[in-house]
Structures are given as C-alpha cells and as structure tokens.
mmCIF file of C-alpha atoms and ligand atoms in Angstrom:
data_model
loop_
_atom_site.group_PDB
_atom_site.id
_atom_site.type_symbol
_atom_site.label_atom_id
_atom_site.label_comp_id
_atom_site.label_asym_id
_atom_site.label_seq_id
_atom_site.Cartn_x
_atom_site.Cartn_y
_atom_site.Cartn_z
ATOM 1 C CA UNK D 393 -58.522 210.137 49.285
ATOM 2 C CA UNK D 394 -60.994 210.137 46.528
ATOM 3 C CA UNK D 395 -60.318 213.001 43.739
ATOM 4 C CA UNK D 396 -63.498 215.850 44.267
ATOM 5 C CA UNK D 397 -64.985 215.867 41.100
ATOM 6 C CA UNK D 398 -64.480 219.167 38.930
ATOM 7 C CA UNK D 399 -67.069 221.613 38.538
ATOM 8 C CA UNK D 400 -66.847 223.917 36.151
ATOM 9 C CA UNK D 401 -68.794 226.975 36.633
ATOM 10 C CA UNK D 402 -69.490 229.714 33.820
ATOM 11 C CA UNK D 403 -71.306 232.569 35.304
ATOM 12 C CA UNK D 404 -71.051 236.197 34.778
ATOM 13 C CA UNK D 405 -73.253 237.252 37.764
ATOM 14 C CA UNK D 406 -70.305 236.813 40.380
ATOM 15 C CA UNK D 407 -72.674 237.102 43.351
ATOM 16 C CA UNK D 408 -74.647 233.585 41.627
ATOM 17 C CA UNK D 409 -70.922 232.640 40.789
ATOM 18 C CA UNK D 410 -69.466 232.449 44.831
ATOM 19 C CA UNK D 411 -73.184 231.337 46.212
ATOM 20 C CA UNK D 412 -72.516 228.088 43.462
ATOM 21 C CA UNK D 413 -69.034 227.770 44.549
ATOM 22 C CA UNK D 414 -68.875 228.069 48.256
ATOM 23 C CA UNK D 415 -72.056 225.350 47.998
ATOM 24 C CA UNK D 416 -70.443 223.331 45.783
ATOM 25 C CA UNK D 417 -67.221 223.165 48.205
ATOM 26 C CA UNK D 418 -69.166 222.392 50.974
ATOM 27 C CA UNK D 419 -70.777 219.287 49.424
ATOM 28 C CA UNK D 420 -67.474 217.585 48.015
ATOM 29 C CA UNK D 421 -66.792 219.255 44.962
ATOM 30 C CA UNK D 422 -64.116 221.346 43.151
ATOM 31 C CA UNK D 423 -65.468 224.345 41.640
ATOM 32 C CA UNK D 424 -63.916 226.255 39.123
ATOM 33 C CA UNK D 425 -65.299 229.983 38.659
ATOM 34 C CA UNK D 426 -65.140 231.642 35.271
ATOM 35 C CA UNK D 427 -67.276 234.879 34.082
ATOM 36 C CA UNK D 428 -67.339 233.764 30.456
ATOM 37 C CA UNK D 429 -67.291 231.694 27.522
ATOM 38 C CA UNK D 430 -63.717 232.667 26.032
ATOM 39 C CA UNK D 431 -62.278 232.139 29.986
ATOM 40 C CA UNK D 432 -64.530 229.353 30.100
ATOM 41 C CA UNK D 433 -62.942 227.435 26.455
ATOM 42 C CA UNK D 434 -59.357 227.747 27.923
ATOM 43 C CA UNK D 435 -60.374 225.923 31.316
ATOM 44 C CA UNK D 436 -61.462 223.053 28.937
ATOM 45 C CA UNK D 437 -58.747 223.350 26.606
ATOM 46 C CA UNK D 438 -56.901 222.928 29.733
ATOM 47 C CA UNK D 439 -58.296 220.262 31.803
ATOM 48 C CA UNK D 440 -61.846 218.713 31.187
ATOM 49 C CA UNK D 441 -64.502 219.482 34.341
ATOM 50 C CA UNK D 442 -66.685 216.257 35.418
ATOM 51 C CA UNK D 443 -69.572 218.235 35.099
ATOM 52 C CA UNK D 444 -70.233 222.090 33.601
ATOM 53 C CA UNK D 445 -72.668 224.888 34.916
ATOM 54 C CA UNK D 446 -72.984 227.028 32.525
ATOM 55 C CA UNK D 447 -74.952 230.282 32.611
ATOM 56 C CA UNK D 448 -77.370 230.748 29.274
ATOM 57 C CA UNK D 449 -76.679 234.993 29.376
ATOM 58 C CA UNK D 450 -73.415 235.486 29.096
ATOM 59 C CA UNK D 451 -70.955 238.364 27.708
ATOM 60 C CA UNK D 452 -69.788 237.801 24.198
ATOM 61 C CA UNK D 453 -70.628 234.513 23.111
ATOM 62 C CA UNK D 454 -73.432 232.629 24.545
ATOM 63 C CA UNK D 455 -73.868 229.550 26.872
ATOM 64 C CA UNK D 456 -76.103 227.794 24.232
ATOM 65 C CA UNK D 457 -73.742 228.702 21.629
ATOM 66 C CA UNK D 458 -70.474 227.268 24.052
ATOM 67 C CA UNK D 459 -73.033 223.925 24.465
ATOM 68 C CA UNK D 460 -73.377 223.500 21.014
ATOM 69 C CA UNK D 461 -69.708 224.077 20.067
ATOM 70 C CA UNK D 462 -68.606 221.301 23.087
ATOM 71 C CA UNK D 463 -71.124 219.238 21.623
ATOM 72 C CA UNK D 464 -69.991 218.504 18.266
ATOM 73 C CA UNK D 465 -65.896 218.481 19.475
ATOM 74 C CA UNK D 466 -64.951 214.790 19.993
ATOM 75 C CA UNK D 467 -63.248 216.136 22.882
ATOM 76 C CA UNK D 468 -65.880 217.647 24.454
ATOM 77 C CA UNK D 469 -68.719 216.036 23.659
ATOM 78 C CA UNK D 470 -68.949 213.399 26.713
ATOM 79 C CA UNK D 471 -69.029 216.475 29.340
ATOM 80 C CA UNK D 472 -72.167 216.680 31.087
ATOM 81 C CA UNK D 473 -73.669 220.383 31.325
ATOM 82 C CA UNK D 474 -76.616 221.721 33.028
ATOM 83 C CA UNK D 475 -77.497 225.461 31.703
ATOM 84 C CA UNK D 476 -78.361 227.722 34.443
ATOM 85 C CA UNK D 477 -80.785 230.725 32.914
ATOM 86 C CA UNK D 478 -83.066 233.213 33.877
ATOM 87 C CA UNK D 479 -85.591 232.234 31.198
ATOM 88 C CA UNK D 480 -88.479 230.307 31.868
ATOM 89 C CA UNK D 481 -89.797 229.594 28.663
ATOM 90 C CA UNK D 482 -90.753 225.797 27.537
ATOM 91 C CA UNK D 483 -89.212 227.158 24.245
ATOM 92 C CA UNK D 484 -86.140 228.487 25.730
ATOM 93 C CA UNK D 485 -85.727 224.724 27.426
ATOM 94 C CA UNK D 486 -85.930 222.951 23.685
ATOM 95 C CA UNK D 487 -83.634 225.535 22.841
ATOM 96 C CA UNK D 488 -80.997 224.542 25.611
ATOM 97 C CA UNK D 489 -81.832 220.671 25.600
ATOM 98 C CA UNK D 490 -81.212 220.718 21.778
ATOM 99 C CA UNK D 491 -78.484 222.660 22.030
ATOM 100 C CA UNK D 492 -76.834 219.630 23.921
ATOM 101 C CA UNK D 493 -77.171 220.456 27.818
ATOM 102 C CA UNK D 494 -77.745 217.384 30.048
ATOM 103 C CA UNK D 495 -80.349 219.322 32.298
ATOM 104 C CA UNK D 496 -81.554 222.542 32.826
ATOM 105 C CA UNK D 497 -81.915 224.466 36.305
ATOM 106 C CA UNK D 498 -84.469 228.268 36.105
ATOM 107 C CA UNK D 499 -83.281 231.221 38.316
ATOM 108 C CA UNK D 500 -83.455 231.648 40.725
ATOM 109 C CA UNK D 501 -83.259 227.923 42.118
ATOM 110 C CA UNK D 502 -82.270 226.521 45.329
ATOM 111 C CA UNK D 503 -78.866 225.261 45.715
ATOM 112 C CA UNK D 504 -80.057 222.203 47.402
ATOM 113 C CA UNK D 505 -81.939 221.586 43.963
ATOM 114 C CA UNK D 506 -78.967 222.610 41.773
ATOM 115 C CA UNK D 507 -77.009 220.278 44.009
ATOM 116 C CA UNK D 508 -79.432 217.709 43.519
ATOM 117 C CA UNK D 509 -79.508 217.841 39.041
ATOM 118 C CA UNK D 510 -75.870 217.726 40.005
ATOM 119 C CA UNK D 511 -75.705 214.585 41.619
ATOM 120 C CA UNK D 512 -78.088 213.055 39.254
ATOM 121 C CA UNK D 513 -75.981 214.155 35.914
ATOM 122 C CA UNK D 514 -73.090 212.389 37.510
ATOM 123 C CA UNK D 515 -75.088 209.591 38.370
ATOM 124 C CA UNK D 516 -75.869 209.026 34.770
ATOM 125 C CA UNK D 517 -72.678 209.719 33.113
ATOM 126 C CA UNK D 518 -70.288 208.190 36.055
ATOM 127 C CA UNK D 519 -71.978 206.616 38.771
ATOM 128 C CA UNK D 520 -68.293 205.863 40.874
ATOM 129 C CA UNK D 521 -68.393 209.629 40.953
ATOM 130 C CA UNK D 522 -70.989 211.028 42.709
ATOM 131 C CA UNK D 523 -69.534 212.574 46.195
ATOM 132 C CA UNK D 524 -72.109 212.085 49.359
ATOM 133 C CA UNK D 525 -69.330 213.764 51.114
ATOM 134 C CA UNK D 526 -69.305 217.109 53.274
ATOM 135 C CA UNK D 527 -66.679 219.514 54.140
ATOM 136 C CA UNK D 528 -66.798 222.323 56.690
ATOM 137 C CA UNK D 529 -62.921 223.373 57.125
ATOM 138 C CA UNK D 530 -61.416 220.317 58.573
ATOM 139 C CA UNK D 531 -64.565 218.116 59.666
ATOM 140 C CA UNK D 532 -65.699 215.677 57.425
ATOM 141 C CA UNK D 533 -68.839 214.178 56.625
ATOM 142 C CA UNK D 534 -69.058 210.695 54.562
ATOM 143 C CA UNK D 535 -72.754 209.790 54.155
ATOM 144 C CA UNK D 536 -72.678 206.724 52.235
ATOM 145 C CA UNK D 537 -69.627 205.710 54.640
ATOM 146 C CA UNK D 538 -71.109 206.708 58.167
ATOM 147 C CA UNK D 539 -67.859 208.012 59.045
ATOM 148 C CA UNK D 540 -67.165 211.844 60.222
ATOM 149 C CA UNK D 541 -63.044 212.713 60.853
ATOM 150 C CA UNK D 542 -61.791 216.237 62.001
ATOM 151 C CA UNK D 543 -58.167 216.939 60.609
ATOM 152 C CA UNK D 544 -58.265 213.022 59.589
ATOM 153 C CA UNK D 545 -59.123 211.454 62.535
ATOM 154 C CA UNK D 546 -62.261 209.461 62.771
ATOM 155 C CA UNK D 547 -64.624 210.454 65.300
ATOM 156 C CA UNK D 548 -67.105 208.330 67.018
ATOM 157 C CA UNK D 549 -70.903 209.121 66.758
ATOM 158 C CA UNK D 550 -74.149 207.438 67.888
ATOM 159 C CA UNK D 551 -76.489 207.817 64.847
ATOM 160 C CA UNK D 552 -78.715 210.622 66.205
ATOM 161 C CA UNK D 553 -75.525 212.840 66.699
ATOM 162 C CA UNK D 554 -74.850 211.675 63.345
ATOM 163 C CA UNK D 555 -77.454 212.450 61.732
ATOM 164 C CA UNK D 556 -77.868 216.093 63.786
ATOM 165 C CA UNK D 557 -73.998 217.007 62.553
ATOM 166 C CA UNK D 558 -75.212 216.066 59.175
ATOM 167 C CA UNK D 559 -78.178 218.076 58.966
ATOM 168 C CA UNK D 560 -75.985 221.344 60.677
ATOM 169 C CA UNK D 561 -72.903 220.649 58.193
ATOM 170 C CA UNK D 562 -75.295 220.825 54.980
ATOM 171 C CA UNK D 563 -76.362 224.379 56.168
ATOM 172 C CA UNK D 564 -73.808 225.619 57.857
ATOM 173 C CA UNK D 565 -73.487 229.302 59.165
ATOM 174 C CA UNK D 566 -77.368 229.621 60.037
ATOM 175 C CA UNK D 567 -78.896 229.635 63.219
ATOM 176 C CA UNK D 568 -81.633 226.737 63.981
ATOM 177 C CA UNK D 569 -83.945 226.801 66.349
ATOM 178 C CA UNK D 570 -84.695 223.699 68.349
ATOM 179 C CA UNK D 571 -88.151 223.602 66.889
ATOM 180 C CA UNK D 572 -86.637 223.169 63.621
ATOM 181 C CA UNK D 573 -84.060 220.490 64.375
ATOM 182 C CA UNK D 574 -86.414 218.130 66.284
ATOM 183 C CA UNK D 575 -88.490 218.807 62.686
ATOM 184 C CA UNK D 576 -85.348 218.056 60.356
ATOM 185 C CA UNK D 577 -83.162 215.545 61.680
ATOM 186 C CA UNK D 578 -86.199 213.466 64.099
ATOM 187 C CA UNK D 579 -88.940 214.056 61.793
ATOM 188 C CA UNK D 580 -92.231 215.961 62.762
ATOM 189 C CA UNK D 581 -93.626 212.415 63.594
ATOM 190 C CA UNK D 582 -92.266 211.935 66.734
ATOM 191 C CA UNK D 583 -93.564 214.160 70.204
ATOM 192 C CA UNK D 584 -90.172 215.004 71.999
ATOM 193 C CA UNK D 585 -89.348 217.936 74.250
ATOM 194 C CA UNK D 586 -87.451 220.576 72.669
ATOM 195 C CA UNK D 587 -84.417 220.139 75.551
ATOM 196 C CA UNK D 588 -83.849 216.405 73.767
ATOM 197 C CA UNK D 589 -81.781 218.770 71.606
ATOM 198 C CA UNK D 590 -79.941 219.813 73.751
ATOM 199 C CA UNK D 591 -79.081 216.279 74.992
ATOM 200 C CA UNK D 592 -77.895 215.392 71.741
ATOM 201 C CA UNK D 593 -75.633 218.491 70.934
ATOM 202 C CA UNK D 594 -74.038 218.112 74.086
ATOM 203 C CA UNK D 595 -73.214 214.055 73.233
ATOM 204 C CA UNK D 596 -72.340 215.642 69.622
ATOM 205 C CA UNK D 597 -69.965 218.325 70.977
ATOM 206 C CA UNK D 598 -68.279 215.485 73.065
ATOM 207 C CA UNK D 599 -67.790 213.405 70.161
ATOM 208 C CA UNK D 600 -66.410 215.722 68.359
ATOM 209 C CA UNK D 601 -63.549 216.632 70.689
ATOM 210 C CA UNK D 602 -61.369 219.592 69.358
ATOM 211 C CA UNK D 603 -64.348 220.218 66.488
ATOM 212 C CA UNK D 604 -66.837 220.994 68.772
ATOM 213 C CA UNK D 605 -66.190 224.403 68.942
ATOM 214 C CA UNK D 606 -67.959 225.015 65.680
ATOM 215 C CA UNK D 607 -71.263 224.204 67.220
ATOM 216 C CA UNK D 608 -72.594 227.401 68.633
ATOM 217 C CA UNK D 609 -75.425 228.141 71.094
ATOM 218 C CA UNK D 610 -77.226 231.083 69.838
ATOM 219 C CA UNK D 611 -78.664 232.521 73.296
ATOM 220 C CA UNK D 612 -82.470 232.244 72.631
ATOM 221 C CA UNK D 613 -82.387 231.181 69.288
ATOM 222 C CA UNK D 614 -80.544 227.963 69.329
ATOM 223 C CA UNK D 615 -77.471 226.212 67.666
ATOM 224 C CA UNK D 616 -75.286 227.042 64.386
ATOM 225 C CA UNK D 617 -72.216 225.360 63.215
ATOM 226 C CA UNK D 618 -69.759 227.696 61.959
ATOM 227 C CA UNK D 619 -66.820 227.273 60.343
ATOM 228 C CA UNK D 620 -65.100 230.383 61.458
ATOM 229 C CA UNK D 621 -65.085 229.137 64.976
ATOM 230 C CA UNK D 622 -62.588 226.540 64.213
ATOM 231 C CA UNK D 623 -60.120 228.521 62.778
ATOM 232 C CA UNK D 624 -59.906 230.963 65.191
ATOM 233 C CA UNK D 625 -56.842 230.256 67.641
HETATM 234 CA CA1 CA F 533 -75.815 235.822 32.919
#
C-alpha cells in the first residue's frame, strides 16, 4: 500500500486542530496534531511532514517566525507549508509569502478548500504524492484507480453507485436529502425522479456487501453514510 503522506498540523485552537485532522484522515492523509511551535520543531527534528499547516497565532513563538526559521535550515527548507491565519490583510499575506509559506488559506475556510491548496502544494513539490484516496473505517475509495475495497477486498460497482459512494464518503456523517444527491453526484442538468435514488443506493448497498450497513436511511430526510454503523457488532 502506498505510504499516506504526512501532515503536519500546528494549531493551537484544538477545536480547528481535530476538524483539520479528522478531514485530513478521511481524504488519505496522516495528520499529525501539535498546539505549538516548540512541539511543532521536535516533530521535524524528528521526522520531516510532506506538507505543514501551520497556524500564523500561535503561543510563544510565531508561525511566521517557525516559517522563516525552516526556511533558511538546509534541512527544512524543501517542506512545503501553507499558513492558516485569521488575518485577512493583503499585507499580512506578503508578510507570510515572504516569510517562506507555499500558500496561504484565511479563517475561517472550508476544508474542502484547505484540502484542495493541499493537493495542489503536493502537486508542485511531489506530484507521485498526491492521494485521490478516501477512507471511512475500513471502506476504501481510490479515485484515480476506480476501485472501492472494504477490509481489502475489492468491491464491484457500476459507475453511478460509484460515483454516489464517492460523493457520501467525502462527507460522511451528514444527512442528504435526495434533492441534493440527484444535484451532486447526476448534476442539476438532468430531470430524474427523486426515487432514481433510491434505485441506486439499493444497487450500492448490494455492492457493498458487509459495508452496506454504513449507508443509512434517514426516515424523511434521506441517506447518510456513517462510519459508526460499521463498527458496531
Ligand atoms: Ca492561533
């Protein structure tokens, strides 16, 4: 199996800290939590990250003053980072792109976006890394590959129920309504019934044998995939 790459993520807000992490795990990366820049100088010291999040704010010394010190160590100096800050100004941005950060992402962002400068960072610095891979307990999603196994067995999909697991597995634990699916995963182009969803998760839930009990009908609502479901019994 391909090594995740290593996220390292410096962030003394530790609600911001687990919302990066548990999105980072679900979308094929390791994540690696620290609260500040001392914490955050032995985790390099020990092993370097692929790609470094690192908050602007932080106790004690500060992430512009961390990106600046990586910068000029041999060592450290090929690391991408993206700052994460609360600031907004176009000053504050010189201030961070000078300072040596690859990218810069303003609070509050989506994770979708953060995911997104992410992938593109890696892209640029080492394209053989970039993971297109999602993990939801023991299912797993390969985009670029097509493929989708559940405790490493490959599971056959037609490409709508492919592209329907997708779309639940990149936001999992929320309830969609039908409405929104048809919208998301068929495109707002196309005039089908709502019930065509339910078609397709049915197909899906066959297909994915023992997984399928992560796909939830929300009475009234509609469906959510869940990864507590699985690991229950
Ligand atoms: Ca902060």
């Amino acid at each position: 199996m391909k090594k995740l790459p290593r996220v390292l993520v410096v962030e003394d807000e530790p609600a911001i800290a687990e919302l990066i992490a548990v999105n980072l795990r679900h979308n094929g990366f390791a994540p690696t939590v620290v609260f500040d820049a001392e914490a955050a100088q032995r985790e390099v010291d020990a092993v370097l990250p692929d790609v470094v999040l690192l908050d602007w704010m932080l106790p004690g010394k500060s992430g512009v003053q961390l990106a600046r010190a990586w910068r000029v160590d041999e060592r450290t100096r090929g690391v991408p980072i993206i700052l994460l800050t609360a600031r907004s100004e176009e000053s504050d941005k010189v201030q961070g792109l000078d300072a040596g950060a690859d990218d810069y992402v303003t609070k509050p962002f989506s994770t979708q976006e953060l995911l997104a400068r992410i992938r593109a960072v890696l892209r640029r610095r080492a394209p053989e890394n970039v993971p297109d891979t999602v993990h939801i307990g023991a299912l797993v999603l390969d985009a670029a590959a097509h493929r989708v196994t559940w405790q490493g067995q490959e599971l056959r999909l037609g490409p709508t129920e492919f592209r329907l697991l997708h779309y639940l597995m990149k936001h999992p634990e929320r309830v969609h309504s039908r409405a929104t699916l048809l919208d998301r995963v068929w495109g707002d182009h196309v005039f089908i019934e709502e019930r065509t969803v339910d078609v397709h998760i049915k197909r899906l839930r066959e297909g994915l044998g023992g997984a399928a009990v992560m796909i939830e009908t929300v009475r009234g609502a509609g469906y959510r995939l869940s990864a507590a479901a699985a690991t229950v019994g």
